[in-house]
Short mmCIF file of C-alpha atoms and ligand atoms in Angstrom, two decimals:
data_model
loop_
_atom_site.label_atom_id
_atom_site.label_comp_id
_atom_site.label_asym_id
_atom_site.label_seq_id
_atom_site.Cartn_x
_atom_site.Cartn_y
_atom_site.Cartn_z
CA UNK A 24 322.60 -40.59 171.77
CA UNK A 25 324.51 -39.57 174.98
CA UNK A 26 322.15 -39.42 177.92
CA UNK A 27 321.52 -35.77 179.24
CA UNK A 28 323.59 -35.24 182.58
CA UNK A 29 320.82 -34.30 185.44
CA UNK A 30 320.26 -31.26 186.64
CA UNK A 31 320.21 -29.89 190.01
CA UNK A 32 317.65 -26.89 191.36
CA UNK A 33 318.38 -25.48 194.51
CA UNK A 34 315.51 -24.79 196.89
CA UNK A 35 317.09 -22.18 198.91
CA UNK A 36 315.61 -22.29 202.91
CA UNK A 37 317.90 -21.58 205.72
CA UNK A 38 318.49 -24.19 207.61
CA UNK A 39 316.08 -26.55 205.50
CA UNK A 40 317.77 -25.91 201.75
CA UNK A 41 317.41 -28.74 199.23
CA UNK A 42 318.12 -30.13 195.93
CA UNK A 43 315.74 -30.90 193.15
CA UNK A 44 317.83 -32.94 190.36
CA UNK A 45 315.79 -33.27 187.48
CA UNK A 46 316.79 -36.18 184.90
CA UNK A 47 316.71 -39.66 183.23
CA UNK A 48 317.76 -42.67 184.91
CA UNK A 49 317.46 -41.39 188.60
CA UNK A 50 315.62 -44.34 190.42
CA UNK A 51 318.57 -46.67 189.62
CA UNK A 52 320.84 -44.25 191.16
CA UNK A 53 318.48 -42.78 194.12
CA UNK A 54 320.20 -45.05 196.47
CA UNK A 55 323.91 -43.36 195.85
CA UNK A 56 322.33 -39.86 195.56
CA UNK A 57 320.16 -40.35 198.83
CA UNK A 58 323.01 -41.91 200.85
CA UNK A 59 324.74 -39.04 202.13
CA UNK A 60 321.75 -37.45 202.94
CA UNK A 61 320.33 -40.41 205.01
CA UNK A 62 320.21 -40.36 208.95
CA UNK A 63 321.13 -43.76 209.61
CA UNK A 64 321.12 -46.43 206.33
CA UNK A 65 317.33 -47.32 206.77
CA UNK A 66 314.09 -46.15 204.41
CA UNK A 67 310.85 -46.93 204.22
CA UNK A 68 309.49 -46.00 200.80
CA UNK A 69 305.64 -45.37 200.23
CA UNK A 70 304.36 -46.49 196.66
CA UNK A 71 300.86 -46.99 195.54
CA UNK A 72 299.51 -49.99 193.89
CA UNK A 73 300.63 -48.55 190.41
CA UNK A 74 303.27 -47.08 190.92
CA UNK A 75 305.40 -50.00 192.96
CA UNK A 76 304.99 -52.72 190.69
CA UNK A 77 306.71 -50.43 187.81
CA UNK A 78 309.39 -48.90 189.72
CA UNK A 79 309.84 -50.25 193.66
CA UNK A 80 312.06 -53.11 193.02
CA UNK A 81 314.44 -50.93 191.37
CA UNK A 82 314.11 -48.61 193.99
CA UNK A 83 314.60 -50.84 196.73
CA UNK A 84 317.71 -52.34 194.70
CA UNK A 85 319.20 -49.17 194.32
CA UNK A 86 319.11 -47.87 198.01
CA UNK A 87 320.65 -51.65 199.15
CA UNK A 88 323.09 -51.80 196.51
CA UNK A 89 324.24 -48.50 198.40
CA UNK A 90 324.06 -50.27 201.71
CA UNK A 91 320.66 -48.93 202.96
CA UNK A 92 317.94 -51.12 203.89
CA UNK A 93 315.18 -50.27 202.31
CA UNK A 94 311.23 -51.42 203.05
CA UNK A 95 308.39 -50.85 200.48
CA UNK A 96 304.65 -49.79 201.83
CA UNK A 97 302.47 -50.11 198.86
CA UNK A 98 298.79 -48.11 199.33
CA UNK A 99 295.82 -47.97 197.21
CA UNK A 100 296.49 -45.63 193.77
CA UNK A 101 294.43 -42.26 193.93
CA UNK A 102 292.49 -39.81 196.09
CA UNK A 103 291.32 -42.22 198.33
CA UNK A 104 294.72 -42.99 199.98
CA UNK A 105 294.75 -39.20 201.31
CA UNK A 106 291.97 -40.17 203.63
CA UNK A 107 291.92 -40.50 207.27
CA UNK A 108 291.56 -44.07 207.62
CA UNK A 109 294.16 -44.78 204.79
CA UNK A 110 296.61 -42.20 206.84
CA UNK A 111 295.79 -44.40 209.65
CA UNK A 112 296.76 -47.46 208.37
CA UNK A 113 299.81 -45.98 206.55
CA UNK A 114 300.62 -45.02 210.13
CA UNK A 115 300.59 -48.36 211.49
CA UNK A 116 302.13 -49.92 208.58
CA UNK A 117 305.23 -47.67 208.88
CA UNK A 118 305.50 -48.48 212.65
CA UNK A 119 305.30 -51.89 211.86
CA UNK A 120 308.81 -51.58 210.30
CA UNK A 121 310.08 -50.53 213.57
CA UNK A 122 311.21 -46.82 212.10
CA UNK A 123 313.36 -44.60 214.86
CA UNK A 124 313.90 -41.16 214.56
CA UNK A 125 316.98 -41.43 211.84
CA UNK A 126 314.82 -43.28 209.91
CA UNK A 127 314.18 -41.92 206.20
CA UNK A 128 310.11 -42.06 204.12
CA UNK A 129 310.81 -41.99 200.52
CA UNK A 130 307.95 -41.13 198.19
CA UNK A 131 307.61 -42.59 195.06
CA UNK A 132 304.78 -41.91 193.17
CA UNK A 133 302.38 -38.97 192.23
CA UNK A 134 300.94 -36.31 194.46
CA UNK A 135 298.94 -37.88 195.96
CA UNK A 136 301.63 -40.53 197.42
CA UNK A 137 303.71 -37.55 197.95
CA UNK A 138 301.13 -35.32 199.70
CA UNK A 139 300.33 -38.51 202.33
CA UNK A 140 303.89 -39.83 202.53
CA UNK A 141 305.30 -35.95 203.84
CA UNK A 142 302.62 -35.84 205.81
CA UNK A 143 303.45 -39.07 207.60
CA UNK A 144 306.86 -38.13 207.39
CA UNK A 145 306.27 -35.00 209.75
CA UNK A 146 303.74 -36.73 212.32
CA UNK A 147 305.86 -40.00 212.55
CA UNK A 148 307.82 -39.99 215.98
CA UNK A 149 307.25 -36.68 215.86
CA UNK A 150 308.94 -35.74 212.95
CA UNK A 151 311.60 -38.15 210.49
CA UNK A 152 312.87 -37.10 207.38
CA UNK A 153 311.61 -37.83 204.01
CA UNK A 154 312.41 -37.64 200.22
CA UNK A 155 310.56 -36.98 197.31
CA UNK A 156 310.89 -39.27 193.97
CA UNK A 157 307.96 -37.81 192.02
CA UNK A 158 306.41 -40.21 189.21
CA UNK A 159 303.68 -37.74 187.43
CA UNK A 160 304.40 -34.56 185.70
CA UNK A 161 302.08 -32.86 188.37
CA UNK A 162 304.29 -34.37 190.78
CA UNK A 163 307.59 -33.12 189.54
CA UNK A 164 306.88 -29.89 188.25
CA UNK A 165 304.96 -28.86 191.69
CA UNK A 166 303.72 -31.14 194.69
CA UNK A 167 306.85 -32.56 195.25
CA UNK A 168 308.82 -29.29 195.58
CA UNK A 169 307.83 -26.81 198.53
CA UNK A 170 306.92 -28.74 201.41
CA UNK A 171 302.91 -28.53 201.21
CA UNK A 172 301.89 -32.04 202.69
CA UNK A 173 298.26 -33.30 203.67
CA UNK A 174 295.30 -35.35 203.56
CA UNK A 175 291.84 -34.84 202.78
CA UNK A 176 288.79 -34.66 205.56
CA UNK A 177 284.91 -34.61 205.06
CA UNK A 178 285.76 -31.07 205.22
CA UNK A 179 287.58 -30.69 201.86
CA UNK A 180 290.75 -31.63 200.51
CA UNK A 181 293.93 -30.83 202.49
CA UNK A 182 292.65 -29.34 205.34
CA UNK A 183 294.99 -31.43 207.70
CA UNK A 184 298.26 -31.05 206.93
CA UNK A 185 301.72 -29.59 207.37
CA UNK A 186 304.42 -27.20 205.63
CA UNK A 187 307.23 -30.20 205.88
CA UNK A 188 310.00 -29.87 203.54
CA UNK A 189 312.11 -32.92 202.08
CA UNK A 190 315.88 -33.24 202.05
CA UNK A 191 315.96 -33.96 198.67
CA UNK A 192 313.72 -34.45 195.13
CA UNK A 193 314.92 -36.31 192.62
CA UNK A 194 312.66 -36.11 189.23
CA UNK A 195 313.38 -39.45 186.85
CA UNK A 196 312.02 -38.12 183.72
CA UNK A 197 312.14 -41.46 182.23
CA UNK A 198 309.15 -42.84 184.68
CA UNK A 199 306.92 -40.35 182.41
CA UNK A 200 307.12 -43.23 179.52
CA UNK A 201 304.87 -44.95 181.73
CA UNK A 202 302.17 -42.24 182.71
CA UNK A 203 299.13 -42.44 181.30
CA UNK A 204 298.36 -39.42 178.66
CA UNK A 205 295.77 -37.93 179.94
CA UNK A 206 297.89 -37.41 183.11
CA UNK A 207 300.41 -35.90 181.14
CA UNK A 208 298.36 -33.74 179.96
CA UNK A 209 296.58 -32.90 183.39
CA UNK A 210 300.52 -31.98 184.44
CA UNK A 211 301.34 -29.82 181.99
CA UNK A 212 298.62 -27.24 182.67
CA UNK A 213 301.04 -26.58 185.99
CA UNK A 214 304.06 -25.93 183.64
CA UNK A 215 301.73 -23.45 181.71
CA UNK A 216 300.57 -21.79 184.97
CA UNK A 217 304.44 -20.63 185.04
CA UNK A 218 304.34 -19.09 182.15
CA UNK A 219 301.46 -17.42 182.67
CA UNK A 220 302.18 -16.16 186.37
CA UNK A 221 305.03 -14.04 185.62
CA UNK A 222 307.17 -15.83 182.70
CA UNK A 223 305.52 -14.49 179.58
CA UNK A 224 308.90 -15.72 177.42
CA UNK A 225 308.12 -19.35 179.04
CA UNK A 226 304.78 -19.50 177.60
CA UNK A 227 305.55 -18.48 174.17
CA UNK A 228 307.98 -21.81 174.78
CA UNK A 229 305.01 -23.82 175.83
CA UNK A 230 302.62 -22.55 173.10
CA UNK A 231 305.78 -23.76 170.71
CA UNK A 232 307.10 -26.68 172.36
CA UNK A 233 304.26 -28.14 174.27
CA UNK A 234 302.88 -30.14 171.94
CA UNK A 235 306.25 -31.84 171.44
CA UNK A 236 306.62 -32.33 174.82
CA UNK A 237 303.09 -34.31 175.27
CA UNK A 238 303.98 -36.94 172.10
CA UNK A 239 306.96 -37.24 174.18
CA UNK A 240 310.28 -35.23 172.91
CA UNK A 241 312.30 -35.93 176.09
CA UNK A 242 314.71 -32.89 176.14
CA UNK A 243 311.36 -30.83 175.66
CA UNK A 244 310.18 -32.31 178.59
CA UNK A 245 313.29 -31.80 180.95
CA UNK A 246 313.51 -28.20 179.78
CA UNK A 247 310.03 -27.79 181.08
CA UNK A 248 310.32 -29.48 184.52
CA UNK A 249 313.39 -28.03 185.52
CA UNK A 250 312.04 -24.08 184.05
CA UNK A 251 308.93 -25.10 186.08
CA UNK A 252 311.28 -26.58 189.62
CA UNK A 253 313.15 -23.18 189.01
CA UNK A 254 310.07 -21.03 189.51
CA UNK A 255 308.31 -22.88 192.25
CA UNK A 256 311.89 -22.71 193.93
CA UNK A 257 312.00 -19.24 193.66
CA UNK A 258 308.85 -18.77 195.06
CA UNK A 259 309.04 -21.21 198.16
CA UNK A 260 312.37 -19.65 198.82
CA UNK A 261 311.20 -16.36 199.13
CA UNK A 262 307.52 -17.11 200.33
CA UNK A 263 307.71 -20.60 201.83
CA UNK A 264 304.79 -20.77 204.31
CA UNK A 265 302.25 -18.18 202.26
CA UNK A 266 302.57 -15.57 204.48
CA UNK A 267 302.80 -12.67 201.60
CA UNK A 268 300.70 -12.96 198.02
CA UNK A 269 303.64 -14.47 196.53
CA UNK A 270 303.31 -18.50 196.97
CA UNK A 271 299.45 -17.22 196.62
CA UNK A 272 300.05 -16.89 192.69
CA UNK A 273 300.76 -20.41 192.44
CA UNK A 274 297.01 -20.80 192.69
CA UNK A 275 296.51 -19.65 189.98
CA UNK A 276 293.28 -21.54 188.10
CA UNK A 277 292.74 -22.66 191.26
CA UNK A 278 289.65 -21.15 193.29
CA UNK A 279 287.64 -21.54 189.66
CA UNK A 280 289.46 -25.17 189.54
CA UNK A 281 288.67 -26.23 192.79
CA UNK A 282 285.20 -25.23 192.65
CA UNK A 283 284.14 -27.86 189.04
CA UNK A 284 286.46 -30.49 191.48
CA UNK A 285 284.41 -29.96 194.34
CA UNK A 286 281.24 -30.14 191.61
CA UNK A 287 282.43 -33.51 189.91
CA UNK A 288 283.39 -35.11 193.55
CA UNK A 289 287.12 -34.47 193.16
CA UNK A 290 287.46 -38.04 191.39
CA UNK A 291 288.46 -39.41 187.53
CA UNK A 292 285.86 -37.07 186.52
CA UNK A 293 288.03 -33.96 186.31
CA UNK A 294 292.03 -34.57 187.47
CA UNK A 295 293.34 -31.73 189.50
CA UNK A 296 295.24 -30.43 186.63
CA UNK A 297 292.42 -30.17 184.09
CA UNK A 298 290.36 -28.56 186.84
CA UNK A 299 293.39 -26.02 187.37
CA UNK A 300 293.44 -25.66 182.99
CA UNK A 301 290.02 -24.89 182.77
CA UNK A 302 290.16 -22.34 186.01
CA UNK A 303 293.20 -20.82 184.33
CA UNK A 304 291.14 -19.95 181.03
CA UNK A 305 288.35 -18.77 183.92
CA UNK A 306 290.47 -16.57 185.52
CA UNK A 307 292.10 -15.18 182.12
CA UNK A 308 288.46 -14.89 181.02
CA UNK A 309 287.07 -13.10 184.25
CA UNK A 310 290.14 -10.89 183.95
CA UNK A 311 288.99 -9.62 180.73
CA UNK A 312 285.28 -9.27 181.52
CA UNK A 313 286.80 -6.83 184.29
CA UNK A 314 288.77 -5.21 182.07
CA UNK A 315 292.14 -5.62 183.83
CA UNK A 316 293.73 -8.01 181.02
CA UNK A 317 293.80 -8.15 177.18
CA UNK A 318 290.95 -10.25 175.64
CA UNK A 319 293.24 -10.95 173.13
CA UNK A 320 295.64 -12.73 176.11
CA UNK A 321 292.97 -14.49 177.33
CA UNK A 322 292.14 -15.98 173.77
CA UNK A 323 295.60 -16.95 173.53
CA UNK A 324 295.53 -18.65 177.02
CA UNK A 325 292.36 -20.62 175.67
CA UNK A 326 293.65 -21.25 172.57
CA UNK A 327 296.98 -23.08 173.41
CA UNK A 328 295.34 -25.02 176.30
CA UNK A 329 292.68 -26.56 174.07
CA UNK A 330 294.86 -26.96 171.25
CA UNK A 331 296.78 -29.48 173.18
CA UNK A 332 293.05 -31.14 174.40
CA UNK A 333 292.53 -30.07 178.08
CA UNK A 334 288.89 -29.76 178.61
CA UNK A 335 287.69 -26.25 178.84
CA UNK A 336 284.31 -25.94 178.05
CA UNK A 337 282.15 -27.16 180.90
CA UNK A 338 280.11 -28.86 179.30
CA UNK A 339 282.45 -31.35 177.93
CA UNK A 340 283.18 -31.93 181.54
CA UNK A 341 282.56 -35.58 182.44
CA UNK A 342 280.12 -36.10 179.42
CA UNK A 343 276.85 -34.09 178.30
CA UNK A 344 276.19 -32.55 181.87
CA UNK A 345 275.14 -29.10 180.90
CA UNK A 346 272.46 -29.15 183.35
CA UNK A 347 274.38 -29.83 186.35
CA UNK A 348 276.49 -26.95 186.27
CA UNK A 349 275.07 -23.70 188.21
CA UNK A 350 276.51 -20.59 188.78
CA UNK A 351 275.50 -20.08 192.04
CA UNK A 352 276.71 -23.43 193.40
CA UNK A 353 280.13 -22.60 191.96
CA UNK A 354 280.48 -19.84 193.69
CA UNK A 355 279.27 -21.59 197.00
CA UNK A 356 281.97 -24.29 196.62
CA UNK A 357 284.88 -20.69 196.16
CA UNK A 358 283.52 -19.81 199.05
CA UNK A 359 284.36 -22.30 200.83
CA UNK A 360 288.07 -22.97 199.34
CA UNK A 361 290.51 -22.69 201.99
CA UNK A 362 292.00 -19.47 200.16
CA UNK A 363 288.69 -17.50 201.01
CA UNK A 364 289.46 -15.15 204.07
CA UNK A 365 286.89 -13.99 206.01
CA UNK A 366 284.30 -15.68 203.95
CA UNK A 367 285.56 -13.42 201.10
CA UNK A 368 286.14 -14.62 197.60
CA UNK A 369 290.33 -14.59 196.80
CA UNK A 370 291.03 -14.79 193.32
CA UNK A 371 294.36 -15.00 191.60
CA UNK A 372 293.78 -13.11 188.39
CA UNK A 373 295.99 -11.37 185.65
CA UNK A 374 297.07 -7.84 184.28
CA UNK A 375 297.75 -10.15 180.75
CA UNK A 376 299.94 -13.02 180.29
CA UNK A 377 302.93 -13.16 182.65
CA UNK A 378 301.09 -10.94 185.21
CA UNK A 379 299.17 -12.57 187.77
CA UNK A 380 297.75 -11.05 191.10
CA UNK A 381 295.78 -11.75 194.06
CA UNK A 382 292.47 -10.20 194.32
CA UNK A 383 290.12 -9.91 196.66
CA UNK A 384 287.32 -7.63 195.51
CA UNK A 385 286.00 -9.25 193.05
CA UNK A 386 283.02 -8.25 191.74
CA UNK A 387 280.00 -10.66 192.28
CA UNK A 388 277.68 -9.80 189.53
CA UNK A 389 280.17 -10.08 187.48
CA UNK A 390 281.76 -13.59 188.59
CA UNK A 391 278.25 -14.93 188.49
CA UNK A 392 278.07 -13.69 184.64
CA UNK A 393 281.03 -14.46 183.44
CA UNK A 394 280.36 -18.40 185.07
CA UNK A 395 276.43 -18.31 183.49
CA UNK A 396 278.39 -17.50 180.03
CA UNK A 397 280.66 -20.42 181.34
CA UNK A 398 278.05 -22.76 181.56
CA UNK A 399 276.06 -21.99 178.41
CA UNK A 400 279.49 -22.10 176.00
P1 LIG B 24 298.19 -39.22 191.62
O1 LIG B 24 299.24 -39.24 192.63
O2 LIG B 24 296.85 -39.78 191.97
O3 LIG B 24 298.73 -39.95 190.31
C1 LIG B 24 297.88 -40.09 189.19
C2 LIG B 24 297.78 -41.54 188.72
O4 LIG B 24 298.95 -41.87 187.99
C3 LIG B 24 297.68 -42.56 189.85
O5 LIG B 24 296.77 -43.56 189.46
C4 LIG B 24 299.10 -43.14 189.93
O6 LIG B 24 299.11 -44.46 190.40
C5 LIG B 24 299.53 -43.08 188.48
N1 LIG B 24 300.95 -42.95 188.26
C6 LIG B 24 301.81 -42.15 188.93
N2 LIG B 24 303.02 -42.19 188.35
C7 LIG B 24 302.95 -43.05 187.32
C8 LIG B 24 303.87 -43.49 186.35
N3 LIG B 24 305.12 -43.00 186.26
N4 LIG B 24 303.45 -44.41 185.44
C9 LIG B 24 302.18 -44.86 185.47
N5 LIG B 24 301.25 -44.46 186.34
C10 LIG B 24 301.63 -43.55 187.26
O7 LIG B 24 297.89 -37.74 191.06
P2 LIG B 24 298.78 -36.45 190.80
O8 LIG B 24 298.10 -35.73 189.72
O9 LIG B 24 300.22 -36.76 190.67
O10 LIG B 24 298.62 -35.65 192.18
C11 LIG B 24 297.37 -35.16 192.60
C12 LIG B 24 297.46 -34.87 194.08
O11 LIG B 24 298.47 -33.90 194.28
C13 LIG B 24 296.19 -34.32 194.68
O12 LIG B 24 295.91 -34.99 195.89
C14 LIG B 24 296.52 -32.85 194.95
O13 LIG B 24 295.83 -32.34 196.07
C15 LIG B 24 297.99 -32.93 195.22
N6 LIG B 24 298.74 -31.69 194.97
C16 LIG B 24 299.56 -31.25 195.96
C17 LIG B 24 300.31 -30.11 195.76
C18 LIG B 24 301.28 -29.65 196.81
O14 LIG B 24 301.85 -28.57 196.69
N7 LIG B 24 301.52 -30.46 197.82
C19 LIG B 24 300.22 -29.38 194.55
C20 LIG B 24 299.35 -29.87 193.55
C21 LIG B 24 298.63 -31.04 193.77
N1 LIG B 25 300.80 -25.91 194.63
C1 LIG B 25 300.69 -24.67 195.34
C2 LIG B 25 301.84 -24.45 196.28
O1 LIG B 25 302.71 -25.27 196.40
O2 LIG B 25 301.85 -23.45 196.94
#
């Protein structure tokens, strides 16, 4: 079979514009793709511990055989590298390779390595450029595009951080062979959210195709990144720096999502995306209850996203932990999600599939019902 040609999704920013080529084979040819972009012929990529043992010395072979030198940074795998003293010692490990300003970060790895490597990227010497070489479906299909980079604080999760674009992203579908399934499967609830923020046609495609995709069809897969790059793209372009409600629908899933994170300690527990799958059916669900959206949409929401096996019901949430769930803590950790203005709840909810909106009069008696019925499902 002839090898599908890549891609290429235009994130359209004046001044700061970028492409996101989505396709197999890219890390052998980042170095040749990256060149022209580069500065001066010097990177330092960022890997974690999983990560660089599949896929750095490829990397780092592909940027030299273009004539770049390229160093490899390796930090631990997971949340735990987005804290302070990890940033810290990223910090000093990048100066240790003697980086000026032309000097180029490359991420290579999930969000999490993409999240702390932008963020380094805009601190270091006040500013260097970086690309993005996602390795996680969550990663390609929406942390690495759109410039939102951070690290995590006793505070919650991402409160330090910067709106730092990269020159470039290039998404090697083949590195998903590796990624564990359940990751997979945490990632695809962000190509869902798509469909279900304003692409109604996109999740008919996902409640046909997704499947498919998961047990590893690899044009099914491609078609979904690069429909999912094209909408965040969209978005960023128009909204980059969420100053309107547009980036805001991104969110969606996520003030219900962040608050059974915040609940299960943000860990292996509950991944990001299962948190923003479950919050999705939430906010389809409290949508109903309010009578702005179709029950019959939010039955289909839950329907397709437990028919591929994300976790929806709480209690099958980290084991047989019915007790531990409480409405009113829930609502406590919304409250404090960076999305709440003013100390007021902000919800993204929907008008039916394909029509998402911010709110922010939501209805407390209601919220607390609809999470008590939640908790006892
Ligand atoms: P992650 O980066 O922790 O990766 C998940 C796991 O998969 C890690 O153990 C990693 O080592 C491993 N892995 C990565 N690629 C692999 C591969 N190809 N083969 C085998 N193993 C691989 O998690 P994630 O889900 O990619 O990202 C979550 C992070 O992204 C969170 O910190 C979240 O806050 C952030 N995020 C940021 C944005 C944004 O817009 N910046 C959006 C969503 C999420
Ligand atoms: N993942 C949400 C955003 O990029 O705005």
């Amino acid at each position: 079979m002839t090898p599908q040609a890549p891609r290429t999704i235009r994130v359209d920013l004046a001044g700061r514009a970028y492409d996101i080529v989505v396709g197999p084979g890219l890390i052998d040819r980042a170095g040749a793709l990256c060149r022209p972009l580069l500065a001066a012929a010097k990177v330092i990529i960022v890997s974690d511990e999983t990560v660089a043992p599949l896929y750095g010395r490829r990397l780092v072979d592909s940027f030299e055989k273009a004539g770049v030198k390229a160093a490899l940074i390796t930090v631990a795998a997971g949340e735990s590298s987005k804290e302070f003293a990890a940033f810290g010692r990223l910090m000093n490990g990048l100066l240790d390779q003697r980086p000026d300003r032309k000097t180029t970060l490359v991420a290579l790895g999930g969000g999490v390595v993409g999240d702390l490597t932008g963020f380094a990227a805009a601190v270091l010497l006040r500013g260097v450029d970086f690309i993005q070489i996602p390795t996680t479906l969550l990663a390609q299909v929406d942390s690495s595009v759109g410039g939102k980079t951070g690290i995590n604080t006793r505070h919650g999760k991402n409160l330090v951080g910067a709106f730092y674009q990269p020159r470039l992203v290039l998404a090697d579908t083949d590195v998903l062979d590796t990624l564990p399934k359940r990751e997979l499967l945490a990632g695809y609830a962000e190509v869902v959210k798509y469909g279900l923020i304003d692409d109604p046609v996109f999740f008919a495609w996902c409640e046909a195709n997704g499947a498919g995709l998961l047990e590893g069809d690899a044009a099914k897969r491609t078609y979904a990144i690069e429909q999912s790059c094209l909408a965040k793209a969209r978005i960023v372009a128009a909204d980059e720096r969420e100053t309107t409600d547009l980036r805001a629908l991104l969110n969606l899933g996520h003030t219900f999502g962040h608050a059974l994170e915040a609940e299960t300690g943000f860990g292996g527990e509950l991944l990001h995306g299962e948190a923003v799958g479950a919050g999705m059916a939430m906010a389809f669900d409290l949508s109903s209850r309010l009578g702005l959206c179709p029950p019959a949409d939010a039955a289909r929401v839950r329907d397709h996203l437990g028919a591929v096996g994300l976790p929806l019901r709480l209690r099958s949430i980290g084991g047989d932990n019915r007790r531990r769930w409480e409405a009113a803590r829930l609502i406590e950790h919304m409250r404090g999600d960076k999305k709440a203005a003013d100390g007021r709840l902000t919800f993204v909810l929907v008008r039916g599939i394909g029509q998402a909106f911010v709110s922010r009069s939501v209805d407390e008696a209601a919220l607390r019902g609809m999470l008590v019925d939640a908790i006892a499902a």
